[in-house]
Coordinates of C-alpha atoms in Angstrom, one line a residue:
I1 CA 0.0 15.0 32.5
R2 CA -2.2 14.5 29.4
R3 CA -4.1 17.7 30.3
V4 CA -0.9 19.7 30.6
L5 CA 0.5 18.4 27.3
N6 CA -2.8 19.1 25.6
Q7 CA -2.4 22.8 26.6
S8 CA 0.9 23.1 24.7
P9 CA 0.5 24.9 21.4
S10 CA 3.5 23.0 19.9
L11 CA 2.5 19.4 20.9
V12 CA -0.1 17.1 19.3
Y13 CA -0.9 13.5 20.2
K14 CA -0.5 11.5 17.0
K15 CA 0.0 8.0 15.7
F16 CA 3.5 6.7 14.7
K17 CA 3.7 6.5 10.9
L18 CA 4.8 3.0 9.7
K19 CA 7.8 3.6 7.4
P20 CA 10.4 1.1 6.3
P21 CA 14.1 1.9 7.1
L22 CA 15.9 3.3 4.1
S23 CA 19.5 2.5 3.1
K24 CA 21.6 4.7 0.8
T25 CA 20.8 2.2 -2.0
H26 CA 17.1 2.5 -1.3
I27 CA 17.2 6.3 -1.3
K28 CA 19.2 6.4 -4.5
A29 CA 16.8 4.1 -6.3
R30 CA 13.7 6.0 -5.0
L31 CA 15.2 9.3 -6.2
E32 CA 16.1 7.9 -9.6
F33 CA 12.6 6.5 -10.0
A34 CA 11.0 9.9 -9.2
E35 CA 13.3 11.8 -11.5
E36 CA 12.7 9.3 -14.3
S37 CA 8.9 9.6 -13.8
V38 CA 9.1 13.3 -14.3
R39 CA 11.3 12.9 -17.4
V40 CA 9.0 10.4 -19.2
G41 CA 5.8 12.0 -17.9
R42 CA 4.2 8.9 -16.6
D43 CA 0.4 8.6 -16.9
W44 CA -0.4 7.3 -13.4
S45 CA -4.0 6.5 -14.4
K46 CA -2.7 3.9 -16.8
I47 CA -1.0 1.9 -14.1
I48 CA -2.6 -1.1 -12.3
W49 CA -1.5 -0.7 -8.6
S50 CA -1.3 -3.9 -6.6
D51 CA -0.3 -5.1 -3.2
E52 CA -0.9 -7.7 -0.5
K53 CA -2.4 -6.9 2.8
K54 CA -2.8 -8.9 6.1
F55 CA -5.8 -8.7 8.3
N56 CA -6.1 -10.0 11.9
L57 CA -9.2 -11.5 13.6
D58 CA -8.6 -9.3 16.7
G59 CA -8.0 -6.0 15.0
P60 CA -5.3 -4.2 12.9
D61 CA -1.6 -4.4 13.7
G62 CA -0.6 -2.5 16.8
I63 CA -1.0 1.2 16.8
R64 CA 1.2 3.3 18.9
Y65 CA 0.8 7.0 19.7
Y66 CA 3.3 9.6 20.9
W67 CA 3.4 13.3 21.8
H68 CA 4.8 15.1 18.7
D69 CA 6.5 18.5 19.0
L70 CA 5.2 20.4 15.9
R71 CA 8.6 22.2 15.7
N72 CA 10.4 18.8 15.0
E73 CA 10.2 16.1 12.3
Q74 CA 7.5 13.5 13.0
H75 CA 8.6 10.0 14.2
Y76 CA 8.2 6.7 12.4
L77 CA 7.9 3.0 13.4
S78 CA 9.1 0.2 11.3
R79 CA 6.6 -2.4 10.1
R80 CA 6.1 -5.4 12.3
A81 CA 4.7 -8.9 11.5
F82 CA 2.2 -10.8 13.6
G83 CA 1.3 -14.5 13.5
G84 CA -1.9 -16.4 13.9
G85 CA -5.5 -15.6 13.2
T86 CA -4.9 -13.7 10.0
L87 CA -6.0 -13.5 6.4
M88 CA -3.9 -12.3 3.5
V89 CA -5.6 -10.6 0.6
W90 CA -4.4 -9.4 -2.8
G91 CA -5.9 -6.2 -4.2
A92 CA -5.4 -4.0 -7.2
F93 CA -7.0 -1.0 -8.9
F94 CA -6.4 1.5 -11.7
G95 CA -8.0 4.9 -12.4
E96 CA -11.4 4.6 -10.8
K97 CA -11.8 0.8 -11.2
L98 CA -11.3 -1.8 -8.5
L99 CA -10.1 -5.3 -9.5
D100 CA -11.5 -8.4 -7.8
L101 CA -10.1 -8.8 -4.3
I102 CA -8.5 -12.2 -3.9
V103 CA -8.2 -13.9 -0.5
C104 CA -5.0 -16.0 -0.3
E105 CA -5.9 -19.0 1.8
H106 CA -2.3 -20.2 2.0
T107 CA 1.2 -18.7 1.9
L108 CA 1.8 -17.3 -1.6
D109 CA 4.3 -19.0 -3.7
S110 CA 4.9 -18.3 -7.4
K111 CA 2.3 -20.7 -8.7
K112 CA -0.4 -19.4 -6.3
Y113 CA 0.6 -15.8 -7.2
I114 CA 0.1 -16.5 -10.9
D115 CA -3.3 -18.0 -10.1
V116 CA -4.2 -14.7 -8.4
L117 CA -3.0 -12.7 -11.4
N118 CA -5.0 -15.1 -13.7
K119 CA -8.2 -14.5 -11.8
S120 CA -8.0 -10.8 -11.1
L121 CA -5.3 -9.0 -13.2
L122 CA -5.6 -10.7 -16.5
P123 CA -9.3 -9.8 -17.2
S124 CA -8.6 -6.1 -16.8
M125 CA -5.2 -6.0 -18.5
S126 CA -4.9 -4.2 -21.8
R127 CA -2.0 -2.9 -24.0
E128 CA -2.3 0.6 -22.7
L129 CA -1.9 -0.4 -19.1
K130 CA 1.2 -1.2 -17.1
F131 CA 1.4 -3.4 -14.0
M132 CA 2.9 -2.3 -10.7
H133 CA 4.0 -4.8 -8.0
D134 CA 6.9 -4.6 -5.5
G135 CA 10.0 -6.6 -5.3
A136 CA 8.7 -9.5 -3.2
S137 CA 10.4 -12.8 -4.1
V138 CA 7.2 -14.3 -5.6
H139 CA 6.8 -11.2 -7.7
R140 CA 10.2 -11.4 -9.3
S141 CA 10.7 -15.2 -9.5
K142 CA 11.5 -16.7 -12.8
L143 CA 8.1 -18.4 -12.9
T144 CA 6.3 -15.2 -12.3
T145 CA 8.4 -13.0 -14.7
G146 CA 8.1 -15.8 -17.4
W147 CA 4.3 -15.8 -17.0
L148 CA 4.2 -12.0 -17.3
K149 CA 6.3 -12.0 -20.4
K150 CA 4.2 -14.8 -22.0
K151 CA 1.1 -12.7 -21.3
K152 CA 2.8 -9.6 -22.6
I153 CA 2.1 -7.7 -19.4
E154 CA 4.4 -4.7 -19.1
T155 CA 5.6 -3.9 -15.5
I156 CA 7.1 -0.8 -14.2
K157 CA 10.5 -1.1 -12.3
W158 CA 9.5 -0.4 -8.7
P159 CA 12.1 0.7 -6.2
A160 CA 12.4 -1.3 -2.9
N161 CA 10.9 0.1 0.3
T162 CA 8.6 2.5 -1.5
P163 CA 5.1 2.0 0.0
D164 CA 4.6 5.8 0.2
L165 CA 4.4 6.0 -3.6
N166 CA 1.8 3.2 -3.9
P167 CA -1.7 4.8 -3.7
L168 CA -3.1 1.4 -2.8
E169 CA -1.5 1.8 0.6
N170 CA -4.0 4.6 1.2
I171 CA -6.8 2.4 0.0
W172 CA -5.7 -0.3 2.5
G173 CA -5.8 2.3 5.2
S174 CA -9.4 3.2 4.4
L175 CA -10.4 -0.4 4.1
T176 CA -8.8 -1.3 7.4
R177 CA -10.7 1.5 9.2
A178 CA -14.0 0.3 7.7
V179 CA -13.4 -3.3 8.5
Y180 CA -12.5 -2.6 12.2
A181 CA -14.9 0.3 12.7
S182 CA -15.8 0.8 16.4
G183 CA -13.2 -1.7 17.5
K184 CA -14.8 -4.6 15.7
Q185 CA -13.2 -8.1 16.1
F186 CA -14.0 -11.3 14.3
K187 CA -14.8 -14.9 15.6
N188 CA -13.4 -16.7 12.6
K189 CA -11.8 -16.2 9.2
N190 CA -15.0 -16.5 7.2
E191 CA -16.6 -13.7 9.2
L192 CA -13.5 -11.5 8.6
K193 CA -13.4 -12.4 4.9
E194 CA -17.1 -11.4 4.4
E195 CA -16.5 -8.0 6.0
I196 CA -13.3 -7.4 4.0
M197 CA -15.1 -8.2 0.8
K198 CA -18.1 -6.1 1.7
Q199 CA -16.0 -3.0 2.5
W200 CA -13.8 -3.5 -0.6
S201 CA -17.0 -3.4 -2.7
L202 CA -18.0 -0.1 -1.0
I203 CA -14.9 1.8 -1.9
K204 CA -15.9 4.8 -4.1
P205 CA -14.4 5.5 -7.5
E206 CA -13.7 9.1 -6.4
E207 CA -11.4 7.8 -3.6
L208 CA -9.4 5.8 -6.1
S209 CA -9.1 8.7 -8.5
K210 CA -8.1 11.1 -5.7
N211 CA -5.2 8.8 -4.7
V212 CA -4.0 8.4 -8.3
K213 CA -4.1 12.1 -8.8
S214 CA -1.9 12.5 -5.7
M215 CA 1.0 10.8 -7.5
T216 CA 2.3 14.1 -8.9
A217 CA 2.5 15.5 -5.4
R218 CA 4.1 12.3 -4.0
I219 CA 6.8 12.5 -6.7
I220 CA 7.5 16.1 -6.1
E221 CA 7.9 15.6 -2.3
L222 CA 10.1 12.5 -2.9
I223 CA 12.5 14.6 -5.0
R224 CA 12.3 17.4 -2.4
K225 CA 13.3 14.9 0.2
N226 CA 16.2 13.6 -1.9
G227 CA 14.7 10.1 -1.9
G228 CA 13.9 10.0 1.8
N229 CA 10.6 9.1 3.4
T230 CA 7.6 11.3 2.5
K231 CA 4.4 12.0 4.5
Y232 CA 2.3 9.7 2.3

């Protein structure tokens, strides 16, 4: 069957894209953000992009493939959560500069999140930079927002369910492929942590810059899609 499908000029075997489901409210907010970004002429190189990422001892979260008809829209899978044998890390970058990667040993609450920001964000923060983080509860808690205000850190209002506009998602993808190259698995969390830290340090400035420069194209496509999911 695979041989027959391979011979079809309109079918390719490809991985499901992980995209969050979008409500009308999400779509409206995404479109408004994109249009505002065009209006104000955002300087994407002056934004510190941040995110959390989960790594498993036995490999990345499940990957599913399907036969895609090139004449139709590609399919997406919603994100899934997995338990046990995992590490959570917090990462950030701006322009061509990586910030220190922080391994979160325990579940993040507001106090632990502020500790992360103190260690990694604060040393790189300056007046000309703005900070991007999503709407996770620990990000928008009173404790966190109060700390950001006290430190005079300006954040950008980020629409929910918009990973396709965060260039750090692409960096996570590269990091994940490097960490699990050749199907590598890990015996314990220390071994996994060492490999993550090593591969993070090897990310090249030009890869960071390339993804930041892609923001204009992302915004244009988001507007063209009327706020819907993009290819990024």
